[in-house]
Coordinates of C-alpha atoms and ligand atoms in Angstrom, one line a residue:
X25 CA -5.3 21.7 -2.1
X26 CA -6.5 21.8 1.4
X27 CA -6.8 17.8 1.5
X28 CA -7.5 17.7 5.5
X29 CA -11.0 20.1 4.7
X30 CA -11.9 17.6 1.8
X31 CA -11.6 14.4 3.9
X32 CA -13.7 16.2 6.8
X33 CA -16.8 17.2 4.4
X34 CA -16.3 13.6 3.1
X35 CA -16.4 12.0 6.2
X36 CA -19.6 14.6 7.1
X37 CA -21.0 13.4 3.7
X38 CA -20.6 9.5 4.8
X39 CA -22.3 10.4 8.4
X40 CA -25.3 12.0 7.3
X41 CA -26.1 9.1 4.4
X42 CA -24.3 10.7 1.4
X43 CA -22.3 7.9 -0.1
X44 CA -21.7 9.0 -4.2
X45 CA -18.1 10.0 -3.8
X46 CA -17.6 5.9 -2.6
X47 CA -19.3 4.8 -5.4
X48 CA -17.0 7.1 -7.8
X49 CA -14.2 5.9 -5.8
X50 CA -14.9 2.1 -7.3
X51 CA -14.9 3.6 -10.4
X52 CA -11.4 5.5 -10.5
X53 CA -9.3 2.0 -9.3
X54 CA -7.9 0.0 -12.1
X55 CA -9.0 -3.1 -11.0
X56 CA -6.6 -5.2 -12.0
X57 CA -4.0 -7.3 -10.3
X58 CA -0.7 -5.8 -12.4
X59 CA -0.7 -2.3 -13.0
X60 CA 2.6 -1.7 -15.4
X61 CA 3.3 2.1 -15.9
X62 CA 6.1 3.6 -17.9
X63 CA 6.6 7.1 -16.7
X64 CA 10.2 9.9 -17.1
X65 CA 9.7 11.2 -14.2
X66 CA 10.5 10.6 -10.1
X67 CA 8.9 7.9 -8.5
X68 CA 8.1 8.6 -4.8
X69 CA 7.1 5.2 -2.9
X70 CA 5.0 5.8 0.2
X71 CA 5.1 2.9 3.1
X72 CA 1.9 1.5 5.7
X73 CA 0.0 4.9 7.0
X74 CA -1.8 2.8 9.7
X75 CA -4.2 5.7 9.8
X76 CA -1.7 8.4 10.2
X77 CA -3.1 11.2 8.7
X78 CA 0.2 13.6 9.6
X79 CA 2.4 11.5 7.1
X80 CA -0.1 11.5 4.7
X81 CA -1.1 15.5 4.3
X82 CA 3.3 16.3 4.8
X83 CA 3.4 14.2 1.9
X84 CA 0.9 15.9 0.1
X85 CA 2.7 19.1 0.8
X86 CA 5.8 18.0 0.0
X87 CA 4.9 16.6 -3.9
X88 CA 1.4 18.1 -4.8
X89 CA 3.1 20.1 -7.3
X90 CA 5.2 19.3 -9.9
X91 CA 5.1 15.9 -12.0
X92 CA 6.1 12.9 -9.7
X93 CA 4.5 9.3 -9.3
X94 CA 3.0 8.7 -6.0
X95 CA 2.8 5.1 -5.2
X96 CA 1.1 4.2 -2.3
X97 CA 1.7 0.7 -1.1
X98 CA -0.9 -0.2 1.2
X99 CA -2.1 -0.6 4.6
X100 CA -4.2 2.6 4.9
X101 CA -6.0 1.4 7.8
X102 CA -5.7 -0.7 11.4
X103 CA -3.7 0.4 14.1
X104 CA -3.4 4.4 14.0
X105 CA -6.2 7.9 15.2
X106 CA -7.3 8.3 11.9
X107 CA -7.8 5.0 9.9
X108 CA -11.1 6.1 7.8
X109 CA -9.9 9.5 7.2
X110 CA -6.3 8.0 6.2
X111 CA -8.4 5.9 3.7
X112 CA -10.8 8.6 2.7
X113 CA -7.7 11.1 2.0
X114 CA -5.8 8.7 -0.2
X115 CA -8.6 7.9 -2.3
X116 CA -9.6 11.7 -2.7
X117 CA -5.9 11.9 -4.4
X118 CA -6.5 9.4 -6.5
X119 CA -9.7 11.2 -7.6
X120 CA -7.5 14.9 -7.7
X121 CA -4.8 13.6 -9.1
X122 CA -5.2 10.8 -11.1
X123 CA -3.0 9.1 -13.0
X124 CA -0.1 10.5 -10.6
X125 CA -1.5 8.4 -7.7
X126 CA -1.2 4.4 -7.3
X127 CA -2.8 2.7 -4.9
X128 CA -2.0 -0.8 -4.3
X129 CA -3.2 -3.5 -2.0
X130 CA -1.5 -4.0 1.7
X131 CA -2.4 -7.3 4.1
X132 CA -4.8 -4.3 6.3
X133 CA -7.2 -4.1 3.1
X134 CA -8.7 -6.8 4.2
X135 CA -12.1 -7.8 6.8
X136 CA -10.3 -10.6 8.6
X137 CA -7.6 -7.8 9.7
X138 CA -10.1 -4.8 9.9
X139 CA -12.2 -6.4 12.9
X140 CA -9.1 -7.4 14.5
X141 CA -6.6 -4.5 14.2
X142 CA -9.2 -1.6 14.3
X143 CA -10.5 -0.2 11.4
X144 CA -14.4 -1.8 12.2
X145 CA -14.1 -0.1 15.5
X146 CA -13.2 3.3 13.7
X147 CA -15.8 3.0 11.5
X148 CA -18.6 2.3 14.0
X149 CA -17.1 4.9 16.5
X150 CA -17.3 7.7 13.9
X151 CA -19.9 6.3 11.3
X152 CA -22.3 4.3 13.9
X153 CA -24.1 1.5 12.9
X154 CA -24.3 2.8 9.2
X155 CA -20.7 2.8 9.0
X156 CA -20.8 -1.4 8.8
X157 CA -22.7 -1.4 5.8
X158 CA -20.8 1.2 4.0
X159 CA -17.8 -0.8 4.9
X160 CA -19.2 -4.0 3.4
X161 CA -21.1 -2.2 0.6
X162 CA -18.4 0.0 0.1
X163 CA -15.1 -0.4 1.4
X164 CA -14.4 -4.4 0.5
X165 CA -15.8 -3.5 -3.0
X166 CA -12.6 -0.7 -3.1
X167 CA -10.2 -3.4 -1.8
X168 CA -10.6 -5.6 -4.5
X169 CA -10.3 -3.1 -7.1
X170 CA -6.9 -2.0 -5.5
X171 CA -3.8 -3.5 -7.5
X172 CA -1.8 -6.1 -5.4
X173 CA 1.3 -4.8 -7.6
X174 CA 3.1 -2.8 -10.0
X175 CA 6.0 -2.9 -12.7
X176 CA 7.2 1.2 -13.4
X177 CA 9.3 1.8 -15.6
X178 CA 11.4 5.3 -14.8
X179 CA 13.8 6.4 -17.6
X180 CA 15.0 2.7 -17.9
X181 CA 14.9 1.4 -14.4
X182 CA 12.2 -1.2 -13.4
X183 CA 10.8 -1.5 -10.7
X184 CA 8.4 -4.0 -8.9
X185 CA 6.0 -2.5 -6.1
X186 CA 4.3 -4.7 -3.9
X187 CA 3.1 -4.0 -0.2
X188 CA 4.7 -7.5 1.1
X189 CA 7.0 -9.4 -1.5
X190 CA 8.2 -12.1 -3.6
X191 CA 6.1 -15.5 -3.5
X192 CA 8.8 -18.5 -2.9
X193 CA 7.3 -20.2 -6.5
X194 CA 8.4 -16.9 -7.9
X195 CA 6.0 -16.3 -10.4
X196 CA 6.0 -14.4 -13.4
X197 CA 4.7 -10.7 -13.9
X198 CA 1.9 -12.8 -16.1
X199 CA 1.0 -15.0 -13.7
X200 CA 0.4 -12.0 -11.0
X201 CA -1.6 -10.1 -13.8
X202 CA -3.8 -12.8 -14.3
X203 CA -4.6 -13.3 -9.9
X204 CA -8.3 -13.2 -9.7
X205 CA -9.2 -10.4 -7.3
X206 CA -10.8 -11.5 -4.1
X207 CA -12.1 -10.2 -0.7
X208 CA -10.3 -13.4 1.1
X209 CA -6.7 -13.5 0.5
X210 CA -6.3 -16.8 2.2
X211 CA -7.9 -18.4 -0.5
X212 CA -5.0 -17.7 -3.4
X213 CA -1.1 -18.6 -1.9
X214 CA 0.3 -16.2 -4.6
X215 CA -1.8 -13.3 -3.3
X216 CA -1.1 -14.3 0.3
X217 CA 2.5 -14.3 -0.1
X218 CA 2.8 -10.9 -2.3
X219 CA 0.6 -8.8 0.5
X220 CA 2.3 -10.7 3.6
X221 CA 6.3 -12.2 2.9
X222 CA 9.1 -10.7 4.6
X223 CA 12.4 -10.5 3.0
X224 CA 15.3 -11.9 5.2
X225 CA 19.2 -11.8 4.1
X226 CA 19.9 -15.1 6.4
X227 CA 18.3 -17.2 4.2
X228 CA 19.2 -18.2 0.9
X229 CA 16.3 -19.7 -0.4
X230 CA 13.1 -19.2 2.1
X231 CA 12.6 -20.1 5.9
X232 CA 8.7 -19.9 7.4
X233 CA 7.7 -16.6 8.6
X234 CA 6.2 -16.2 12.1
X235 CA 3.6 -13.8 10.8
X236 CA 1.5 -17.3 10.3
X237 CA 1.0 -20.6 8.4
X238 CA 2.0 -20.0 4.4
X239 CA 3.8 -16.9 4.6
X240 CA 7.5 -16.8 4.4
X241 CA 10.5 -15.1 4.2
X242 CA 12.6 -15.1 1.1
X243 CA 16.0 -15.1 0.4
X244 CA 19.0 -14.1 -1.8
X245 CA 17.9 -16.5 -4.3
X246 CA 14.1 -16.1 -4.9
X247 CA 14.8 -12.2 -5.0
X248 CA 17.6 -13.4 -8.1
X249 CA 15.4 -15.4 -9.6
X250 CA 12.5 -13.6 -9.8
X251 CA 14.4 -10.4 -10.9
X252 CA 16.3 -12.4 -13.6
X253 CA 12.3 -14.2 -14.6
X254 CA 10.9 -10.8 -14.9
X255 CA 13.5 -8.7 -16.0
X256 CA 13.3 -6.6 -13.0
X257 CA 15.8 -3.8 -11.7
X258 CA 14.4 -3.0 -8.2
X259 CA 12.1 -3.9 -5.4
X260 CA 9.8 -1.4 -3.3
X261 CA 7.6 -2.7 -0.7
X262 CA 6.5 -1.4 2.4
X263 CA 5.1 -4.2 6.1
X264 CA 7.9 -4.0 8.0
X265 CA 8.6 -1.3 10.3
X266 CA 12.0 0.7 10.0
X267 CA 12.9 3.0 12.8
X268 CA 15.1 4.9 10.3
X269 CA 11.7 5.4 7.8
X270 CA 13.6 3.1 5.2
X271 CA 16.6 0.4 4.6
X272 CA 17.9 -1.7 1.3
X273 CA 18.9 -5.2 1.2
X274 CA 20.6 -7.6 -0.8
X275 CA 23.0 -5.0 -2.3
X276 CA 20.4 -2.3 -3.2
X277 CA 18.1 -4.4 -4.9
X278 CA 15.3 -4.2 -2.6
X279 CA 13.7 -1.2 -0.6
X280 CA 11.5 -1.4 2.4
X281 CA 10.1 2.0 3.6
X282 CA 7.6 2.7 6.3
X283 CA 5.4 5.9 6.5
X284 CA 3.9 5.9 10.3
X285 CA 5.0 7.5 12.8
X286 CA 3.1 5.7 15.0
X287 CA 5.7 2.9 15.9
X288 CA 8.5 5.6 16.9
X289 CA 10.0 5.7 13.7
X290 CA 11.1 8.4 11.3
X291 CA 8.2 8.3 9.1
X292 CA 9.9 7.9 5.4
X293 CA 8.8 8.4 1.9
X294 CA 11.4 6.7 -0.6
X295 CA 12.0 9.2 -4.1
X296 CA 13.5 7.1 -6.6
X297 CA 14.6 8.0 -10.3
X298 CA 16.3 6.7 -13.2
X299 CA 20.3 7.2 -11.5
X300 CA 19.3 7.9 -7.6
X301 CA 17.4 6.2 -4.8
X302 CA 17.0 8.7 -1.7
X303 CA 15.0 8.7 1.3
X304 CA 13.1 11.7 2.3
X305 CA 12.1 11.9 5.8
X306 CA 8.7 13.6 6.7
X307 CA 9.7 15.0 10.0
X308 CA 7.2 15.6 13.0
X309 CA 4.1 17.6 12.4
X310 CA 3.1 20.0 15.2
Ligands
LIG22 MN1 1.5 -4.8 6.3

């Protein structure tokens, strides 16, 4: 698949008025808060893209073929060169691919973020004027038709995907299913806390997070607790940057992997299956 061709016509398409593949896009999400998956095959989790489009098509190279689960766990756009076409390519995979591609929710799907971080500037620089009302006719329509998390169960091993973390009420994988999608996160704590928390192994229990009023970091004990609750082996989530692409905590129970290379990092895609966890670096793109 020649991905980086697609996502140029697309974004040709978009510039001179010819908006259907957006509105098929809306129709290929699950929209639903909880997507649960049982799959026997690897699992490869991808971290913040930022609008690195490098990361994205290595990846695409690297696991096009064969049978593997792509999870993407947000935060296509802000920050990076190529936010829209970051945005653009993943959701052309989810159109080619289908049911091998997830994408969930990150804290940069979101307006508040978008004029602040980038992605509105990106849009009008490459899209003009036009390009605002495709984002709000368009693009916050896909946001809340992205799932904020997932439960996948490989061969026996369960694992929770989120983009952030674990809310310090803990809920349960039935109180997440039932979230009630929205454009504002602000408006539902749960929702904040799963696209914005920060694990921390210094805490036991939860400490406030400097990221901004009602997000925290959590602890040793809300990651037991809600892994006992939900019957949950492992933890993948993405928001922080690593400069070694990826790191576990609290004894292996909990994966954060990051996918841009923009922050001087190893850009990281984490492959996990039923017996092994590994962490496959992209390497630079010339
Ligand atoms: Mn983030």
């Amino acid at each position: 698949m020649d991905l980086q061709e697609e996502i140029s016509i697309l974004v040709n398409d978009l510039k001179e008025g010819r908006y259907s593949l957006l509105k098929e896009f809306t129709e290929l999400l699950e929209n639903t808060p909880l997507i649960r998956k049982q799959v026997d095959c690897k699992v490869v989790f991808v971290g913040d893209l930022h609008g690195d489009l490098y990361s994205l098509l290595r990846l695409i190279d690297l696991y096009e073929k064969g049978d593997s689960l792509i999870v993407f766990l947000g935060d296509y756009v802000d920050r990076g060169y190529y936010q829209l076409e970051t945005l653009m390519g993943v959701l052309l995979l989810k159109k080619l691919l289908g049911d091998r591609i997830l994408l969930l929710r990150g804290n940069h799907e979101d307006p508040m973020m978008n004029y602040n971080y980038g992605f509105l500037m990106d849009i009008r620089h490459k899209l003009g004027l036009k390009g605002l009302r495709i984002y709000q006719t368009y693009i916050l329509d896909i946001y809340i038709r992205l799932p904020v998390a997932a439960l996948i169960n490989t061969g026996g091993r369960k694992i929770f995907a989120v983009h952030g973390g674990i809310p310090i009420e803990v809920p349960s994988l039935n109180e997440i299913s039932q979230i009630r999608q929205r454009v504002d996160v602000l408006e539902d704590p749960t929702l904040l806390q799963l696209l914005w928390n920060d694990p921390l192994e210094d805490v036991e229990d939860y400490a406030p997070n400097i990221r901004g009023e009602g997000i925290f970091y959590y602890g040793r004990k809300i990651v037991e607790k809600f892994m006992v609750k939900n019957d949950v082996d492992l933890i993948v989530r993405a928001h922080e940057p690593v400069s070694s692409g990826a790191r576990s905590m609290f004894n292996g129970r909990l994966y954060t992997v990051f996918t841009c290379r923009y922050y001087g990092i190893s850009p990281s895609v984490l492959e996990v299956e039923p017996h092994r966890i590994h962490v496959k670096k992209l390497g630079s793109v010339v």
